[in-house]
Tab-separated table of C-alpha atoms and ligand atoms in Angstrom:
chain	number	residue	atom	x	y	z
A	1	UNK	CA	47.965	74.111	146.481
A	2	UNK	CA	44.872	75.873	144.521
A	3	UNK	CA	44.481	75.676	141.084
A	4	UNK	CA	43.610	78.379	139.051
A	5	UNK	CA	42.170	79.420	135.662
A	6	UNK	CA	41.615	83.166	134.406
A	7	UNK	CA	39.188	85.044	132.216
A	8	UNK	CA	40.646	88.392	130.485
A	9	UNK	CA	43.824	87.550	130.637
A	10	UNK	CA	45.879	89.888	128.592
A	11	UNK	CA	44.491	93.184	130.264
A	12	UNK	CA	45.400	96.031	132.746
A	13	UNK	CA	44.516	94.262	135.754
A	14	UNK	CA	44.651	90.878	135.203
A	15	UNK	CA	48.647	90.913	136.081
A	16	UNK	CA	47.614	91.439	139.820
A	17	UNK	CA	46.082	88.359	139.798
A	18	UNK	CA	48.271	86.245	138.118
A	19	UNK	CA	51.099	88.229	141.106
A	20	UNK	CA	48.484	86.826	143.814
A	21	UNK	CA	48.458	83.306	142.728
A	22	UNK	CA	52.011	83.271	142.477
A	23	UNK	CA	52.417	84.886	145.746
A	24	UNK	CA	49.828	82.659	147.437
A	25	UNK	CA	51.365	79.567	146.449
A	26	UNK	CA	48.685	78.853	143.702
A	27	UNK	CA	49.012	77.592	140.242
A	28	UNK	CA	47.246	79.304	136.895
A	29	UNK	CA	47.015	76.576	134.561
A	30	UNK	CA	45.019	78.334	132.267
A	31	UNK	CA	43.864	81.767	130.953
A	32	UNK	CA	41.843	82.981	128.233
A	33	UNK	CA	41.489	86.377	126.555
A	34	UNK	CA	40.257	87.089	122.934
A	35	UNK	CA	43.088	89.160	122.809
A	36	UNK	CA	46.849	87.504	122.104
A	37	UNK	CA	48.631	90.091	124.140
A	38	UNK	CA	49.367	88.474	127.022
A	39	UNK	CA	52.914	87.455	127.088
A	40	UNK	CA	53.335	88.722	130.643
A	41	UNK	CA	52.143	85.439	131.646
A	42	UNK	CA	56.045	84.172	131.092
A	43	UNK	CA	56.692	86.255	133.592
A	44	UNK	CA	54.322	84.891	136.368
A	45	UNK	CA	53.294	81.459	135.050
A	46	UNK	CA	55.152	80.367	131.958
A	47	UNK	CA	53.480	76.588	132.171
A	48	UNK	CA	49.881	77.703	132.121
A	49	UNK	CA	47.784	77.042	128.599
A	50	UNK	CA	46.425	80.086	126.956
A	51	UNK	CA	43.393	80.190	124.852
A	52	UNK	CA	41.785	82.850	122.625
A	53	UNK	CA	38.599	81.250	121.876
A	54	UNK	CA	35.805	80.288	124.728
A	55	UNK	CA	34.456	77.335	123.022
A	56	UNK	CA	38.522	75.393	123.429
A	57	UNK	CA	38.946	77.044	127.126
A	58	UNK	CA	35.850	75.566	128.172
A	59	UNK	CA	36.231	72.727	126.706
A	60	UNK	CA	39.964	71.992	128.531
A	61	UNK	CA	38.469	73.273	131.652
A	62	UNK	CA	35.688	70.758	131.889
A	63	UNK	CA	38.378	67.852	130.938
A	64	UNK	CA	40.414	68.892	134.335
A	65	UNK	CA	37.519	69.002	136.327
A	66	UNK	CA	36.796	65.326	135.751
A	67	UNK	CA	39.636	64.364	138.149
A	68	UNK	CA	40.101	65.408	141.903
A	69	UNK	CA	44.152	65.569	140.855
A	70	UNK	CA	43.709	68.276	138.204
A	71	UNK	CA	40.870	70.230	138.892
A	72	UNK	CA	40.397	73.896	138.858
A	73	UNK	CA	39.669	75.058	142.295
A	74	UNK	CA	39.090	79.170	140.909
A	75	UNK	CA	38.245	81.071	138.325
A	76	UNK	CA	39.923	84.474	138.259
A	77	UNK	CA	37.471	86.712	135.959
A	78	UNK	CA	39.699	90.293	135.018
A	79	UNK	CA	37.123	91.032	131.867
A	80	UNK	CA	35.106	93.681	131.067
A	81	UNK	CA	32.097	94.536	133.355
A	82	UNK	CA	29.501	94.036	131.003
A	83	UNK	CA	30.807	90.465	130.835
A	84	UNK	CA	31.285	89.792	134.272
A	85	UNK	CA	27.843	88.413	134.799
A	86	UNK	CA	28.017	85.708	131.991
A	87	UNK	CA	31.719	84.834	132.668
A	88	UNK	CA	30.773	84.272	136.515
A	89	UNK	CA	27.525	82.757	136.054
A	90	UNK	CA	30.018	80.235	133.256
A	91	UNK	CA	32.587	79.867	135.331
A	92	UNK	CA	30.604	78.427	138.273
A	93	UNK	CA	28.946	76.101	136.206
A	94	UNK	CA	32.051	74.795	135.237
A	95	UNK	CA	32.220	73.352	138.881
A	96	UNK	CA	35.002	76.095	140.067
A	97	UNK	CA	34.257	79.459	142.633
A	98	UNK	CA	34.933	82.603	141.172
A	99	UNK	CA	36.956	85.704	142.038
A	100	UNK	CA	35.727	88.203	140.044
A	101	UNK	CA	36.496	91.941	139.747
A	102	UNK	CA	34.601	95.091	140.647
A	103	UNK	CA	31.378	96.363	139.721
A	104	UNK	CA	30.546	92.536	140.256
A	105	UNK	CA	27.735	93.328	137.540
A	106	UNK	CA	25.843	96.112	136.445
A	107	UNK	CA	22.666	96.148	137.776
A	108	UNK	CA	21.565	94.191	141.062
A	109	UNK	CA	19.202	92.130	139.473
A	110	UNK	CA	22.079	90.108	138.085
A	111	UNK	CA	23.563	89.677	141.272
A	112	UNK	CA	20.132	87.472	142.405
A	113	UNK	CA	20.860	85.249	139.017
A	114	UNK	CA	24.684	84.633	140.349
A	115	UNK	CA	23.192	84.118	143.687
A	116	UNK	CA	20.496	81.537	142.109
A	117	UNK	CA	23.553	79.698	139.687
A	118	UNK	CA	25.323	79.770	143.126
A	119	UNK	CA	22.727	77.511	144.862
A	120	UNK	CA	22.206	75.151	141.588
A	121	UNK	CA	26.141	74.917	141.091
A	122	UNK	CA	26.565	74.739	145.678
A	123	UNK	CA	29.774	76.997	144.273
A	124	UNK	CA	30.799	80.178	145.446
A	125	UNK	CA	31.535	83.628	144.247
A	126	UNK	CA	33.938	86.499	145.639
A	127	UNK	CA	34.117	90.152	144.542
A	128	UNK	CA	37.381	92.175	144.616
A	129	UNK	CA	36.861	95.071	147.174
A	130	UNK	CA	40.330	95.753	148.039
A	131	UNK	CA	39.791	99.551	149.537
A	132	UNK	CA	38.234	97.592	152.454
A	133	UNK	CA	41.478	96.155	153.041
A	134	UNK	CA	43.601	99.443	153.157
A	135	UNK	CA	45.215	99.841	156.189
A	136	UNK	CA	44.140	103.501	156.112
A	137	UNK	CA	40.699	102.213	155.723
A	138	UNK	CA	41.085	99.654	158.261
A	139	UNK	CA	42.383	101.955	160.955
A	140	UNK	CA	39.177	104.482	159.832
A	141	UNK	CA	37.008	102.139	160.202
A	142	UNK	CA	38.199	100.899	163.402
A	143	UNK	CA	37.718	104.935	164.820
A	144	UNK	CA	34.585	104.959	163.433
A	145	UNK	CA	33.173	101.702	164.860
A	146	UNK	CA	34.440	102.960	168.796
A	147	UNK	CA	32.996	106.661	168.295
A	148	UNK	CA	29.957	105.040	167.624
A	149	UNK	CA	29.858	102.915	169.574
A	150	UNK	CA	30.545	105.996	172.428
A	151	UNK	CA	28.045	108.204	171.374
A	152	UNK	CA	25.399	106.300	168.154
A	153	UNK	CA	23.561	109.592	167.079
A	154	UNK	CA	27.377	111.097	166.219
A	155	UNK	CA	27.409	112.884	162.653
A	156	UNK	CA	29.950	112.986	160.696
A	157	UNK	CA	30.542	115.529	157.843
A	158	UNK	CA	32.342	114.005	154.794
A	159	UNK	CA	34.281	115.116	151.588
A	160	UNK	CA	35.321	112.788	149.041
A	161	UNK	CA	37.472	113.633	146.305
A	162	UNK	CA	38.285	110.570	144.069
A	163	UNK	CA	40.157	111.825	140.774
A	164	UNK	CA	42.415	109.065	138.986
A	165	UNK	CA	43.590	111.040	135.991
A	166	UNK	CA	43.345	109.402	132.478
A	167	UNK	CA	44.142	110.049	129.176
A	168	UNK	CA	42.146	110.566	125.629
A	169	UNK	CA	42.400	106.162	125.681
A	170	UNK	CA	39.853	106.141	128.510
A	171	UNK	CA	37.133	107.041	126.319
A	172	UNK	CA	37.868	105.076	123.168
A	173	UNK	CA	38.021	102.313	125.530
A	174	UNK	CA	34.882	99.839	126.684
A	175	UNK	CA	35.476	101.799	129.651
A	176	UNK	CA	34.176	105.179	128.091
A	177	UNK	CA	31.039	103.350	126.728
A	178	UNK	CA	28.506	103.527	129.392
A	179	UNK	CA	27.136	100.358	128.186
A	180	UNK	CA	29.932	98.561	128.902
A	181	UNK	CA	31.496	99.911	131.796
A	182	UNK	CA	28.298	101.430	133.341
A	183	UNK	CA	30.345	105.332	133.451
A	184	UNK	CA	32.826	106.670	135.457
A	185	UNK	CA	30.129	106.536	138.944
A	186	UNK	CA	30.127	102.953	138.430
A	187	UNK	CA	33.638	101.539	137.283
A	188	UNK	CA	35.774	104.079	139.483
A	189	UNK	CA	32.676	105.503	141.450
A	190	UNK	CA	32.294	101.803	142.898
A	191	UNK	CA	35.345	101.706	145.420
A	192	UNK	CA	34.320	104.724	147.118
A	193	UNK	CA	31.027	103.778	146.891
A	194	UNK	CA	31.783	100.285	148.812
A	195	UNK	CA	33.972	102.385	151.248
A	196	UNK	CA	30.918	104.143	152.583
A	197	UNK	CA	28.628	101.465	152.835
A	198	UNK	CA	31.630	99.476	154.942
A	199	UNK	CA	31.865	102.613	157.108
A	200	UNK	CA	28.585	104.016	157.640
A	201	UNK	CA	25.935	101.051	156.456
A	202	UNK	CA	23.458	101.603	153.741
A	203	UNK	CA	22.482	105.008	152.618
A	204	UNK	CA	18.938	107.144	153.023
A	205	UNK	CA	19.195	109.560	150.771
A	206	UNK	CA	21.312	109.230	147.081
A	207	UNK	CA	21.958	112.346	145.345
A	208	UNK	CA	23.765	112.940	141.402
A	209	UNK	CA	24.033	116.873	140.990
A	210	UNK	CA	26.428	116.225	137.853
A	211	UNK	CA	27.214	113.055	135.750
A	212	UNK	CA	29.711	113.589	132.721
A	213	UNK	CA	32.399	111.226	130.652
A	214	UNK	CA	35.063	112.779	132.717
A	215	UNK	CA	33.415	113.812	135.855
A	216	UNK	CA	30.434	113.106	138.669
A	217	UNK	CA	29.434	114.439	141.926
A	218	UNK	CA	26.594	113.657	144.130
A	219	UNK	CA	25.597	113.820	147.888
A	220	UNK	CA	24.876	110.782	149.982
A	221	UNK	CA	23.782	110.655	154.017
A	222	UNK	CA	23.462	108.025	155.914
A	223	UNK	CA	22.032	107.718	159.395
A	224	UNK	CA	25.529	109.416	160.776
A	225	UNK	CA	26.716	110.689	157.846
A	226	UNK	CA	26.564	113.180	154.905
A	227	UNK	CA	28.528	112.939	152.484
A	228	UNK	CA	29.680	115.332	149.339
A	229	UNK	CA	31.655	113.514	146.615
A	230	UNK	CA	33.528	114.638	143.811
A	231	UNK	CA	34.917	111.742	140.867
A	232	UNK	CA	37.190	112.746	138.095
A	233	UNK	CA	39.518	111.187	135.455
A	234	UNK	CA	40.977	114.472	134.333
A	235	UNK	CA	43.982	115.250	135.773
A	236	UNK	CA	42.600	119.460	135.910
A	237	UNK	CA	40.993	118.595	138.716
A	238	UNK	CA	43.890	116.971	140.994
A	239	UNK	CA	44.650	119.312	144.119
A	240	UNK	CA	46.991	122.171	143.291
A	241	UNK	CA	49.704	120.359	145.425
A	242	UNK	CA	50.013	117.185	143.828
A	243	UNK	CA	49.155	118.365	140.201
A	244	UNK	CA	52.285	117.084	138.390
A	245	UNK	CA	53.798	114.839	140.869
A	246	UNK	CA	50.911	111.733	141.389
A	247	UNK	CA	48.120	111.196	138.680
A	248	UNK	CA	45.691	110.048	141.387
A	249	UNK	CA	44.457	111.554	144.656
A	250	UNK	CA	42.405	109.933	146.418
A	251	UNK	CA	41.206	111.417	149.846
A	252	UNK	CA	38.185	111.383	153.040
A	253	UNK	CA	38.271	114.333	154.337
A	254	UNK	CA	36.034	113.404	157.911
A	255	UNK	CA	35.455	116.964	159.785
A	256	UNK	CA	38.999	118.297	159.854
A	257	UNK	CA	40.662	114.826	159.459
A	258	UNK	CA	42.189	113.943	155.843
A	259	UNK	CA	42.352	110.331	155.117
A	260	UNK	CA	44.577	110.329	152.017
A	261	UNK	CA	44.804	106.826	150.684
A	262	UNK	CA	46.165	107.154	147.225
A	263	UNK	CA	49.203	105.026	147.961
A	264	UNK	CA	49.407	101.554	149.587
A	265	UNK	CA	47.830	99.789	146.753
A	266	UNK	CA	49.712	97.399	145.286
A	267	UNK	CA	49.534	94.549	147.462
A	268	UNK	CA	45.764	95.017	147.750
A	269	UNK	CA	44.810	91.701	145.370
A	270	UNK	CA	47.118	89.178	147.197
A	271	UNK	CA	45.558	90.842	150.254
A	272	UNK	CA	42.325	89.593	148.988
A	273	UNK	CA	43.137	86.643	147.391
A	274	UNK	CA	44.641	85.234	151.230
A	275	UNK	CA	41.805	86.570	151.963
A	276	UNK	CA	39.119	84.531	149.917
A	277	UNK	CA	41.928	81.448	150.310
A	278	UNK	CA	41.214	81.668	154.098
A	279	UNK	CA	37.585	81.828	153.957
A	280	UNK	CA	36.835	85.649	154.609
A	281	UNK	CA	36.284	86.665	151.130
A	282	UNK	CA	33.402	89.369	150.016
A	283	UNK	CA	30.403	87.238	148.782
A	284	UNK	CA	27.676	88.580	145.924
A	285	UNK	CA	25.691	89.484	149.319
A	286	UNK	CA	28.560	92.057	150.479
A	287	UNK	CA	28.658	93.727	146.793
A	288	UNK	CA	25.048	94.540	146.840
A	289	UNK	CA	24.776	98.089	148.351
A	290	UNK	CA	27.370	99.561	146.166
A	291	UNK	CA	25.907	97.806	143.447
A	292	UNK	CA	22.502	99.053	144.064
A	293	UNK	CA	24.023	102.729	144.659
A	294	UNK	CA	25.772	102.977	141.444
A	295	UNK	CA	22.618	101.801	139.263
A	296	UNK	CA	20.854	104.180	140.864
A	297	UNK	CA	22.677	107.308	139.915
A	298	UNK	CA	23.234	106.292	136.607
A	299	UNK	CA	18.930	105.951	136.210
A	300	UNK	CA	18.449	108.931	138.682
A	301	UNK	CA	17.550	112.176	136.931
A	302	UNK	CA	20.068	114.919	138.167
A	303	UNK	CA	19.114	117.018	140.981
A	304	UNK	CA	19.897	120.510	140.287
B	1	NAD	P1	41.366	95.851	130.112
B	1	NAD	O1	40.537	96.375	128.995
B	1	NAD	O2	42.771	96.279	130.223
B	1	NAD	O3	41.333	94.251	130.105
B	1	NAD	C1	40.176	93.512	129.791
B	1	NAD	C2	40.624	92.254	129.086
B	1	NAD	O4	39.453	91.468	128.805
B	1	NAD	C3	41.292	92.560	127.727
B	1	NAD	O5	42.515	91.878	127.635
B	1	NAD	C4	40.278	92.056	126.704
B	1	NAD	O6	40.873	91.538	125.517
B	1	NAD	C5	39.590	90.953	127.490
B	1	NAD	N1	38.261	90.624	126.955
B	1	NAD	C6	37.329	91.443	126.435
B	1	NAD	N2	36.263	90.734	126.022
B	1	NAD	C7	36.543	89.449	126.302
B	1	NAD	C8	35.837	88.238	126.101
B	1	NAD	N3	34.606	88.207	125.559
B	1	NAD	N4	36.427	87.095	126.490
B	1	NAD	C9	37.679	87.100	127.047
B	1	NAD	N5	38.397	88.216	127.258
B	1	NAD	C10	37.807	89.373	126.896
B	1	NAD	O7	40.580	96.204	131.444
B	1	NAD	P2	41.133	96.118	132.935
B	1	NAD	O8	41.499	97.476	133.393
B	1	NAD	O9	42.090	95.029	133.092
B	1	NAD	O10	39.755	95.765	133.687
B	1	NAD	C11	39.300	94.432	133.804
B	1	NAD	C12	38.358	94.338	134.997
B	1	NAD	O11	39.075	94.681	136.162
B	1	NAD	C13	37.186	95.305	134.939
B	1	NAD	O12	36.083	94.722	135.544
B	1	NAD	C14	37.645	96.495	135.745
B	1	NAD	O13	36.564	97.211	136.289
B	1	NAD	C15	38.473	95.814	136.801
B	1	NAD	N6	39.570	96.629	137.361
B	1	NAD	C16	39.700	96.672	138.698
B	1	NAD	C17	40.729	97.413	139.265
B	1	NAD	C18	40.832	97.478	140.750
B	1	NAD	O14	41.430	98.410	141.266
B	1	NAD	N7	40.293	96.504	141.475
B	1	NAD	C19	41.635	98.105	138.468
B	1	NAD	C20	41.478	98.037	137.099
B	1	NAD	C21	40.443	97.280	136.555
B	2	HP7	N1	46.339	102.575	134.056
B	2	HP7	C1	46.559	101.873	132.913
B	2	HP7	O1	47.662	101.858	132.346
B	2	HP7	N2	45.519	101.171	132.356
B	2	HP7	C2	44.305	101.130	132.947
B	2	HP7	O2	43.399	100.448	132.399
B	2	HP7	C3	44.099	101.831	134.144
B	2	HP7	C4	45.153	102.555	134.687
B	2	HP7	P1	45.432	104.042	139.243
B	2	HP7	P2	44.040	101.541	139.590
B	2	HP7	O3	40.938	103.064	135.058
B	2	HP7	O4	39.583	101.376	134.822
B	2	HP7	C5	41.590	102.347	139.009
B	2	HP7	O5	44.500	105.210	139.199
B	2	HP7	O6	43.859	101.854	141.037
B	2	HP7	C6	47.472	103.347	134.644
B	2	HP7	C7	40.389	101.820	139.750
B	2	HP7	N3	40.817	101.329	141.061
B	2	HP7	O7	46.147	103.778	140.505
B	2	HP7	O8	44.858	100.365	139.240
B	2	HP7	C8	47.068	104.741	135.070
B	2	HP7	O9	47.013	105.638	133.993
B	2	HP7	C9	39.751	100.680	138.989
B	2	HP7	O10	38.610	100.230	139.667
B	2	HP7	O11	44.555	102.769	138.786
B	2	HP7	O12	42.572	101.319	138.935
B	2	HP7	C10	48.135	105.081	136.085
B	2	HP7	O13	49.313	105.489	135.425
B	2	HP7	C11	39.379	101.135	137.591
B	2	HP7	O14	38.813	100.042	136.877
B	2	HP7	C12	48.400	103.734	136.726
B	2	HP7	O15	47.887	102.730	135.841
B	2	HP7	C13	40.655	101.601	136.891
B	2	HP7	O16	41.208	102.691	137.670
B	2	HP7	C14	47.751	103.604	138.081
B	2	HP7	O17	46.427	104.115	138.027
B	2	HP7	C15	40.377	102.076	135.494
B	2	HP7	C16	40.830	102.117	142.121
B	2	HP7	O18	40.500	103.278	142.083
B	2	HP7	C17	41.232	101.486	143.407
């Protein structure tokens, strides 16, 4: 049974995680946010120990990694992105592999210091890229893979529309500051992003026509694709015919074919925690092109 500990504990996401552990079999033994809202941990994993401050998390992690019987085989981190790359580089020094959330980091320089820390520690790190594990996606990529296979110089002509509607919270947020969350390309952006690079293979050409606080679009191609995509987190721009009944819409549209995978999500993290658990998780290597794609339109001067 794996042992677990978990970094942003009292946020959005981080109740996946704790579901996934449960689910998997695992135990969390210990979490830490700077926050104190995180009673939904009673829920999951009433025995684990909860700390607000760093300095008394690390210091009980370190004590359970002195013995074979109680150490901490993972650290789950769920914390902002501008963190990520200090928590990870942390939490692998503390002797444990990592799962941590998408964007991995910022900017893909950092992801060549976690890949350094991960040859000094000989510990491993694992990004969250759950669309890749949609069956919608899977199936997709599976068509892909044989037409290509059939016939390699095949284009494909590609519309994505990616809105997950928000309200005025999304901008107080860390997630409104571009500092922090790197904009709404990078901390939404970075699914779809990672989607294309898993179907197609890394991109030639990287347009941004528009980059706002509630919207983005851009073009991409790739040696057998071209791609237009649209990003929003207003809800004015959902489809006509789901406005009102699903915040989010989340579609491919490949020639004539519409991939709509807005649904199907919730068992996405356990998906990837089995997967990680088994040995097939996404290293820092995997994370690299959508990385490197979302830094890029947030430096790239728009293209009008
Ligand atoms: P959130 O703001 O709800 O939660 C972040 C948590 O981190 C908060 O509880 C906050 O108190 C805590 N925190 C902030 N600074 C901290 C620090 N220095 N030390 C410890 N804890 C700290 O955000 P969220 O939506 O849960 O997002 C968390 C991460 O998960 C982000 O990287 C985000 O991009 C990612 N995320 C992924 C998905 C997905 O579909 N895979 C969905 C949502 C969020
Ligand atoms: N919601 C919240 O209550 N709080 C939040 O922080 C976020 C959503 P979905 P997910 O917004 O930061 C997506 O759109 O799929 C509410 C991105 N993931 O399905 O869980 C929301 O208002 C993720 O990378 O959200 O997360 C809805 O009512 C990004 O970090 C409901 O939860 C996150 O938005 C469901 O909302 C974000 C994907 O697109 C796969």
């Amino acid at each position: 049974m794996k042992r677990f500990a978990m970094i942003g504990a009292a946020g959005y996401i981080a109740p996946r995680h704790m579901k996934a552990i449960k689910e998997l079999g695992g135990t969390l033994v210990a979490a830490y946010d700077k926050s104190d809202s995180v009673g939904v941990i009673d829920s999951i994993s009433p025995d684990s120990e909860f700390f607000t401050e760093f300095e008394r998390f690390s210091h009980y992690i370190y004590q359970l990694q002195r013995n074979e019987t109680t150490k901490v085989d993972y650290i789950s981190i769920c914390s902002p992105n501008y963190l990520h790359l200090s928590h990870i580089t942390l939490a692998l020094r503390m002797g444990c592999d990592v799962i941590c959330e998408k964007p991995l980091v910022l900017k893909k320089a950092d992801l060549e210091e976690i890949q350094l820390v991960e040859q000094e520690t000989g510990k491993r790190l694992y990004n969250i890229l759950q669309l890749r594990l949609h069956d919608a996606v899977i199936s997709l990529k599976s068509q892909i893979d044989q037409d290509l296979l059939e016939n390699p110089d095949k284009q494909y002509d590609c519309e994505i529309q990616y809105i997950t509607s928000r309200g005025k919270w999304y901008q107080e947020s860390w997630k409104g500051d571009m500092s922090k969350s790197g904009g709404i390309a990078t901390n939404i952006g970075v699914h779809f992003f990672d989607l294309l690079y898993h179907l197609f293979g890394e991109p030639i050409l990287n347009e941004n026509y528009f980059q706002g606080s509630h919207s983005s679009k851009g073009k991409l191609k790739f040696k057998n694709a071209n791609v237009n995509w649209f990003l929003s987190v207003n809800s004015e721009d959902l489809p006509e015919e789901v406005k009102g009944n699903q915040p989010t819409f989340r579609a491919i549209k490949i020639g004539d074919e519409l991939v709509e995978f807005s649904k199907g999500f919730t068992d996405l993290h356990t998906i990837s925690y089995k997967e990680v658990l088994e040995g097939r998780g996404f290293g820092a290597q995997e994370a690299v092109c959508c990385i490197e794609m979302t830094e890029s339109i947030r430096n790239q001067s728009l293209i009008s």
